[in-house]
CSV table of C-alpha atoms in Angstrom, one decimal:
chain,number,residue,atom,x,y,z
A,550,UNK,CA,-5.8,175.7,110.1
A,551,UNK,CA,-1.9,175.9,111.6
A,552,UNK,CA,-1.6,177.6,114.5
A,553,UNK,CA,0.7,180.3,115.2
A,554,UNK,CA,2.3,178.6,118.2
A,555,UNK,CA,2.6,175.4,116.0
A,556,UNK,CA,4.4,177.3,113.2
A,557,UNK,CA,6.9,178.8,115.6
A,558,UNK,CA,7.4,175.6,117.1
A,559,UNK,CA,8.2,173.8,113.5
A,560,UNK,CA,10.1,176.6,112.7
A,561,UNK,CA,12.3,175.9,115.3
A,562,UNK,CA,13.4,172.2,115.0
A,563,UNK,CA,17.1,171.7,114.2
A,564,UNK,CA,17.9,171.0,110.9
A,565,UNK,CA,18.6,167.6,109.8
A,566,UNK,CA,22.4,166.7,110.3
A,567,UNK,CA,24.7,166.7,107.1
A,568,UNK,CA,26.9,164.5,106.6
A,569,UNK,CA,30.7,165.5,107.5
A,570,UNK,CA,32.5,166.6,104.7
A,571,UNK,CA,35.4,164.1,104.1
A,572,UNK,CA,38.6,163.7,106.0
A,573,UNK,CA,41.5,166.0,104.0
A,574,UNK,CA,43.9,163.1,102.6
A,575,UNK,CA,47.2,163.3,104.3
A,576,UNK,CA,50.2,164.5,101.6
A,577,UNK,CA,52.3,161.9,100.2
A,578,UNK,CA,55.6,161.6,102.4
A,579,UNK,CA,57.9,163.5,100.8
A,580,UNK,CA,61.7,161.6,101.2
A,581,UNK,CA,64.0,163.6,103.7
A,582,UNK,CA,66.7,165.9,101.0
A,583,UNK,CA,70.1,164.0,101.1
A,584,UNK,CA,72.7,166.5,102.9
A,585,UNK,CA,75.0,168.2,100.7
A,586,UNK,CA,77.9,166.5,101.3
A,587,UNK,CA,81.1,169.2,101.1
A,588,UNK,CA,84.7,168.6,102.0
A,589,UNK,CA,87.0,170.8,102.8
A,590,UNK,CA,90.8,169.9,100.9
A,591,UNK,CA,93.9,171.0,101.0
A,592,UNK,CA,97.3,170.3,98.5
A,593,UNK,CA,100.0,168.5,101.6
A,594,UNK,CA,102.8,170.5,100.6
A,595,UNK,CA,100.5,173.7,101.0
A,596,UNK,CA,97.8,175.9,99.6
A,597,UNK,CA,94.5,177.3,100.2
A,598,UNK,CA,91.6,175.2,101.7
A,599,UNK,CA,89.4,174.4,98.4
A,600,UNK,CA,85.9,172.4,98.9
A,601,UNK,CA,84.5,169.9,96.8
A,602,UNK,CA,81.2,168.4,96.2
A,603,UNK,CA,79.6,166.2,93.7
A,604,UNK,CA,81.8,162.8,93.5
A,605,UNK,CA,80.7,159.5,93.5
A,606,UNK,CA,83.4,157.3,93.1
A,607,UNK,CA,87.1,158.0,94.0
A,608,UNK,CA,88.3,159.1,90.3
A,609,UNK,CA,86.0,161.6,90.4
A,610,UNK,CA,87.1,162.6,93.9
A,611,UNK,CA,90.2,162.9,92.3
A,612,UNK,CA,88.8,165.4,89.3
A,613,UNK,CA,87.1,167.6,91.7
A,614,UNK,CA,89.9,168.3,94.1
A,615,UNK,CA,92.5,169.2,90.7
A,616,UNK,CA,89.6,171.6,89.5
A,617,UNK,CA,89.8,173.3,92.5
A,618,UNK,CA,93.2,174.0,92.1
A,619,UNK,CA,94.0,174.3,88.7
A,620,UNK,CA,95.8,170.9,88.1
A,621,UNK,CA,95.5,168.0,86.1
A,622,UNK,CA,93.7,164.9,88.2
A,623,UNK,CA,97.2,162.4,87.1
A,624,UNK,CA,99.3,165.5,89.4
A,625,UNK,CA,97.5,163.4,92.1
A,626,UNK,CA,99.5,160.3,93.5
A,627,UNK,CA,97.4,160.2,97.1
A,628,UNK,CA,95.2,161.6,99.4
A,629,UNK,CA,95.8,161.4,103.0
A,630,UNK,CA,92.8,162.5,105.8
A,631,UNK,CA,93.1,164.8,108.7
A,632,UNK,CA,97.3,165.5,108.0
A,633,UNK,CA,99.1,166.9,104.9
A,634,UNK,CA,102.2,164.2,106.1
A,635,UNK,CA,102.9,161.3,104.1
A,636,UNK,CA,101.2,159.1,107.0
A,637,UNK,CA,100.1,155.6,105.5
A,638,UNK,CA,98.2,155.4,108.7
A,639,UNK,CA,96.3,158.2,107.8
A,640,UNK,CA,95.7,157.3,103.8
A,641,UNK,CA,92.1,158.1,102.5
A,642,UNK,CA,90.9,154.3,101.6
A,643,UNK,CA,87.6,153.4,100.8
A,644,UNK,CA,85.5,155.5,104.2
A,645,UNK,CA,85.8,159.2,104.4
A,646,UNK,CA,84.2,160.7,108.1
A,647,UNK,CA,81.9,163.6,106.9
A,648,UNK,CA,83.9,165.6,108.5
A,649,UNK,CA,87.5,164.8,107.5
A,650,UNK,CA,89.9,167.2,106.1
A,651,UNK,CA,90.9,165.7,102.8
A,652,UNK,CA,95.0,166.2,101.7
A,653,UNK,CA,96.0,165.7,98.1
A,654,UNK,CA,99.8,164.6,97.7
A,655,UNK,CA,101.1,166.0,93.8
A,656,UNK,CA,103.7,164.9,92.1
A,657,UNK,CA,107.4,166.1,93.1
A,658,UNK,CA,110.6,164.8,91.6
A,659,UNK,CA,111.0,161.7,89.9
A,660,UNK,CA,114.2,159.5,90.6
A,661,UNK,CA,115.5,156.2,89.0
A,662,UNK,CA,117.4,153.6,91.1
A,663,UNK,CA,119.0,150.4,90.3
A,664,UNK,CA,118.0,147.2,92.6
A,665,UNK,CA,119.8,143.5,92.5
A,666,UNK,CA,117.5,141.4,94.1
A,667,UNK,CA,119.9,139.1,96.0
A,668,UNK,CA,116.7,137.6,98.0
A,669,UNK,CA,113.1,136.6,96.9
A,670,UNK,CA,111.6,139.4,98.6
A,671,UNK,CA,112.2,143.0,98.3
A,672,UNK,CA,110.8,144.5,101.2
A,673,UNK,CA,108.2,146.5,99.7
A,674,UNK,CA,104.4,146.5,100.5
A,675,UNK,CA,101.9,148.2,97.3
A,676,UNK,CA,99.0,149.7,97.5
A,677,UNK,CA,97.4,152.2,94.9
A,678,UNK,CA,95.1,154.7,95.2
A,679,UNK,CA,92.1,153.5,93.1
A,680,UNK,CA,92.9,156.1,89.5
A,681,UNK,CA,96.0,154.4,88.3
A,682,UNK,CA,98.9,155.0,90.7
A,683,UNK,CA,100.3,152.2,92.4
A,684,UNK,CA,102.7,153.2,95.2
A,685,UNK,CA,104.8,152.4,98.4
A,686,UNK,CA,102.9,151.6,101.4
A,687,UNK,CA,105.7,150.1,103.6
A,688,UNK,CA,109.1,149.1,103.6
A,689,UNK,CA,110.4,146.4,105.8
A,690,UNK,CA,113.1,147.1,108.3
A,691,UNK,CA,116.1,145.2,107.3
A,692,UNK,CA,115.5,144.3,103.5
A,693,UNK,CA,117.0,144.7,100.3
A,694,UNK,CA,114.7,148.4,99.5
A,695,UNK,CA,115.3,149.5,102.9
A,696,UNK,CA,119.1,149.3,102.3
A,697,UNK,CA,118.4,151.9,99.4
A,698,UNK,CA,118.2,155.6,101.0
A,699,UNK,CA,116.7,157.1,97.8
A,700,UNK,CA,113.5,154.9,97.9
A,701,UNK,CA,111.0,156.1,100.6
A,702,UNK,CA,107.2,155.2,101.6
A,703,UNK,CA,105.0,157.4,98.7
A,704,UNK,CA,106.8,157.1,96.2
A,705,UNK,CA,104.7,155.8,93.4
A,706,UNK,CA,106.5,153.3,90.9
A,707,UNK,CA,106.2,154.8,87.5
A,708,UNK,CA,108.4,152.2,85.7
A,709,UNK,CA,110.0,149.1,86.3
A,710,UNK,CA,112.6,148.3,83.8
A,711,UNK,CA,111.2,151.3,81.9
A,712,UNK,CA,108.6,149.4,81.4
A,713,UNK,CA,105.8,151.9,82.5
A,714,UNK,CA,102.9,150.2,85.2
A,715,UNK,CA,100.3,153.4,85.4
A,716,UNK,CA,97.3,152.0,85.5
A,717,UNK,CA,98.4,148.6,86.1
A,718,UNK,CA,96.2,147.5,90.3
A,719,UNK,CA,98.7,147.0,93.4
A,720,UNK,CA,98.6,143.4,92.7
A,721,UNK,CA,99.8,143.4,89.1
A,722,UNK,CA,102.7,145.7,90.4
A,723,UNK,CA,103.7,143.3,93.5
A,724,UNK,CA,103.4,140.6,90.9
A,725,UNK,CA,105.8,141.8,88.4
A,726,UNK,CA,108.4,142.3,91.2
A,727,UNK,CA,107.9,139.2,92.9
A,728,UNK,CA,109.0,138.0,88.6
A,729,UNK,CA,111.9,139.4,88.7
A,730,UNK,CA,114.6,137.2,88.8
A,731,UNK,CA,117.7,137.3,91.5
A,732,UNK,CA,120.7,138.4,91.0
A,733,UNK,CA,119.8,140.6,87.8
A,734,UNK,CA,119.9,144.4,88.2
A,735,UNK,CA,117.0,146.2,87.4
A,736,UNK,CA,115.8,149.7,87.5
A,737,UNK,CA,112.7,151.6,89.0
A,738,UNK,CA,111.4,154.5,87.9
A,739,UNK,CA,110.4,156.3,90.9
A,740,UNK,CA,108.1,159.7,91.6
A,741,UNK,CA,108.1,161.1,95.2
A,742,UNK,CA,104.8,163.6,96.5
A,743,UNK,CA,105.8,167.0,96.6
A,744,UNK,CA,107.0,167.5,100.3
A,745,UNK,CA,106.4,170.9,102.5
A,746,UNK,CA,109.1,172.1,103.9
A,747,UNK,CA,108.7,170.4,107.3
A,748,UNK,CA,108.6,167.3,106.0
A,749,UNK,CA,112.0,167.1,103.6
A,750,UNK,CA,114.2,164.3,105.1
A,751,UNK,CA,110.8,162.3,105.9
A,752,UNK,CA,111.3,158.7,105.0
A,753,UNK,CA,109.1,157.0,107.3
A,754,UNK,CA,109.7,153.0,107.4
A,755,UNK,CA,108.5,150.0,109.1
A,756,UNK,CA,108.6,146.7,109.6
A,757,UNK,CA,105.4,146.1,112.1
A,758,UNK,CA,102.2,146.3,110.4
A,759,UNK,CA,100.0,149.0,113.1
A,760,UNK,CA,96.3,149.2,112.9
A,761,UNK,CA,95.1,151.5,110.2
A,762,UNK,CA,93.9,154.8,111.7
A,763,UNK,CA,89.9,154.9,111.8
A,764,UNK,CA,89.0,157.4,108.7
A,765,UNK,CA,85.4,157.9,110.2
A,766,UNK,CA,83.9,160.9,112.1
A,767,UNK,CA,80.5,160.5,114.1
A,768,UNK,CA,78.5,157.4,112.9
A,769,UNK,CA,78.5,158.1,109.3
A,770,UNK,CA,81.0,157.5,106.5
A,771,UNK,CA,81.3,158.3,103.1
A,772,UNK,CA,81.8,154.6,101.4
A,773,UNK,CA,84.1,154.8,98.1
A,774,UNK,CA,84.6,152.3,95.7
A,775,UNK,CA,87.7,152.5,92.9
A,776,UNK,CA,84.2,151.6,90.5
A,777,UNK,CA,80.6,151.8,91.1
A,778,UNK,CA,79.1,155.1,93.2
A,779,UNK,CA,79.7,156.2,96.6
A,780,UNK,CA,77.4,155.8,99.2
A,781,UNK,CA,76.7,156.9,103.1
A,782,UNK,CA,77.0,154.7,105.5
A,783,UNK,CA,76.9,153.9,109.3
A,784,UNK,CA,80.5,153.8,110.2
A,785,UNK,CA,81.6,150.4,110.6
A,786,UNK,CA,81.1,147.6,113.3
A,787,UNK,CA,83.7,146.4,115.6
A,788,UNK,CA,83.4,143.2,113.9
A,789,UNK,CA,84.1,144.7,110.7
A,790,UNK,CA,86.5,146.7,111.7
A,791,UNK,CA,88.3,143.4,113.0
A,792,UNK,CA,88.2,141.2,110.2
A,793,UNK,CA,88.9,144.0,107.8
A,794,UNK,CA,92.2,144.3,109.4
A,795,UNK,CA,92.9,140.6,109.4
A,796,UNK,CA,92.2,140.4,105.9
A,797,UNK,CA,94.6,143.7,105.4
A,798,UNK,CA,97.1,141.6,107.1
A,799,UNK,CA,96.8,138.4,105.2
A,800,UNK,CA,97.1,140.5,101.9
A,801,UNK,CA,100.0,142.1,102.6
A,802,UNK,CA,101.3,138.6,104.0
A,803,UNK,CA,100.4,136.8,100.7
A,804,UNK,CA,100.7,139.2,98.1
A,805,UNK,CA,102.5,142.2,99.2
A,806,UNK,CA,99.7,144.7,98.9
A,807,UNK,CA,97.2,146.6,101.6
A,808,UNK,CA,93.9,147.5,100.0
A,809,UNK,CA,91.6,148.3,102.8
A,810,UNK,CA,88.8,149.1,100.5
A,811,UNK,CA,89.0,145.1,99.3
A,812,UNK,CA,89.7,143.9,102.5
A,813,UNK,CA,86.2,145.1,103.7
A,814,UNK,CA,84.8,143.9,100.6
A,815,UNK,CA,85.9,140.8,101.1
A,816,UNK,CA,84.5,140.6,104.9
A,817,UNK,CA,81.1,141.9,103.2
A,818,UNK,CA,81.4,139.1,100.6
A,819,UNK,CA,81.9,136.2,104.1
A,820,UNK,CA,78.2,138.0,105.2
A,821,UNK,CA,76.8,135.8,102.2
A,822,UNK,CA,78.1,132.7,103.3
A,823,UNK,CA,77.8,130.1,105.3
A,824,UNK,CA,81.4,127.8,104.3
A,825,UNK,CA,84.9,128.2,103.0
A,826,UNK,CA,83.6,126.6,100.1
A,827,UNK,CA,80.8,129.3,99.4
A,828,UNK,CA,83.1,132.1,100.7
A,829,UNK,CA,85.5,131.0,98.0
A,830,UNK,CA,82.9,130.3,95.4
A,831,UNK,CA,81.7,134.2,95.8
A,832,UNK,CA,84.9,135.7,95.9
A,833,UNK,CA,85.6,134.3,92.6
A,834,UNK,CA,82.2,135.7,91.0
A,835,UNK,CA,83.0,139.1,93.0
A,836,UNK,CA,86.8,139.7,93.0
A,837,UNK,CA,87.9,136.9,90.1
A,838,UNK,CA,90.8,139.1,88.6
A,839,UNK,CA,93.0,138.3,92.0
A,840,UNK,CA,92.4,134.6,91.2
A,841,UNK,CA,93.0,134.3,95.0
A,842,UNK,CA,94.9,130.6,96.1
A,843,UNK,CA,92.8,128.0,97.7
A,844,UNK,CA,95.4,128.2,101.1
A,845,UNK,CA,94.7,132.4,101.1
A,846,UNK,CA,90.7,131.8,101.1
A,847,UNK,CA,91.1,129.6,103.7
A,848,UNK,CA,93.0,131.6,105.9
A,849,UNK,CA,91.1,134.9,104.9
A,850,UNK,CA,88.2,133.0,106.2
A,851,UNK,CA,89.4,131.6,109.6
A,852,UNK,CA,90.4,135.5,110.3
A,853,UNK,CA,87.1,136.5,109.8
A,854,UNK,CA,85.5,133.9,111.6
A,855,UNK,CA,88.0,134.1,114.6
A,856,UNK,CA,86.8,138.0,114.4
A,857,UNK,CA,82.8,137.2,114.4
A,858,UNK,CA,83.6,135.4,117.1
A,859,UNK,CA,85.5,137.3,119.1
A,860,UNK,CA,83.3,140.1,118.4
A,861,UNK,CA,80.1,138.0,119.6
């Protein structure tokens, strides 16, 4: 028969050991919220600060700043960054800085003038701004457009010949004037951005060709594209900021347009490749609509191995 003491004694032991209940499995990682990215905008010639949200690709840029003022996205010829002046050094290209201050140049008056071209060039450097305007981006000191007063830098070219060219690229545009042939009047149809009153008498010419202002703010840009979504990236390299001005240069050089936005997607484009040959081979699969001469590839190319190089 048990004992007493042995009872107590059994009734003492430990219990047996479970075991541990299982580790809580961590939560999924839940993907850091994307910034709302706002802008603040203003109309250059003057007007309340409106903000914007919710583009992705430059038209739409365009939509949302004439909603917030009651206007019809074609008032729109250009948007300049961080200065409501008609400052082609300041022009909103393809980056937007998250923090830039975003001016909208309208339509003002439109004026027609009548041009002989006595020489092969006219004097004029296109650019557009990505939702059917093409416009002028420089004059050159000295040539045949610079010798007429009523034609300034942003004025957007309507109508040659009253033939009308909105919607018609930079490079169509610089085409059809290259075309024309000497000694044979023609007319342009001509629309200047609605000026402030500080800046009336503005004409604003050149004939050097100065680096482009940097568009960016911290190390983060807002990357547009004329098609296809908008995206945030790092700001660019030196390198890339380099050889996208080369290229800039070249196209103006060759074919009488500055396009920042295809300048850098051309340097992208040389990332791919290892040759002229390739380089050339992509371009034509990526930007086939210029049909870009051999002698332009390969100088487009040498720029932007000159800049890697330079660049380390």
């Amino acid at each position: 028969m048990e004992g007493a003491a042995a009872r107590e004694a059994r009734g003492a032991e430990a219990p047996r050991a479970s075991a541990p209940p299982p580790a809580p499995s961590e939560p999924p990682a839940v993907p850091r919220a994307r910034p709302r990215l706002v802008f603040r905008t203003q109309l250059a010639h003057g007007s309340p600060t409106g903000k914007i949200e919710g583009f992705t690709n430059v038209r739409e840029l365009y939509a949302k700043i004439a909603e917030a003022f009651g206007i019809a996205p074609t008032e729109i010829l250009f948007c300049t960054l961080n200065s409501h002046k008609v400052d082609m050094q300041k022009l909103l290209g393809g980056q937007i800085g998250l923090e830039d201050f975003i001016f909208a140049h309208v339509r003002g008056e439109t004026k027609e003038v009548e041009v002989t071209k006595t020489e092969d060039a006219l004097g004029l450097t296109i650019t557009d701004n990505g939702a059917g305007y093409a416009f002028i981006k420089r004059i050159k000191e000295g040539s045949i457009i610079n010798r007429i007063e009523a034609v300034c830098v942003g004025d957007s070219i309507e109508a040659i010949n009253d033939h009308s060219i909105v919607g018609c690229r930079h490079y169509e545009v610089a085409k059809m004037l290259r075309e024309l042939p000497k000694s044979q009047p023609f007319t342009l149809r001509l629309v200047q951005p609605k000026r402030a009153f500080d800046m009336i008498g503005q004409r604003s010419r050149s004939s050097k060709c100065p680096i482009e202002a940097k568009v960016t703010s911290g190390r983060e840009t807002l990357r547009l594209r004329s098609g296809g979504a908008a995206t945030v990236e790092e700001a660019p390299s030196e390198f890339e900021e380099e050889a996208s001005q080369k290229v800039d240069d070249l196209l103006e050089s060759y074919m009488g347009i500055r396009d920042p936005e295809l300048a850098s997607t051309m340097v992208e484009t040389s990332k791919k490749t290892v040759s002229a040959q390739e380089f050339a081979r992509c371009l034509d699969s990526v930007l086939g609509e210029f049909a870009f001469p051999d002698e332009f590839v390969v100088e487009v190319w040498a720029a932007i191995s000159e800049a890697r190089e330079a660049c380390g």
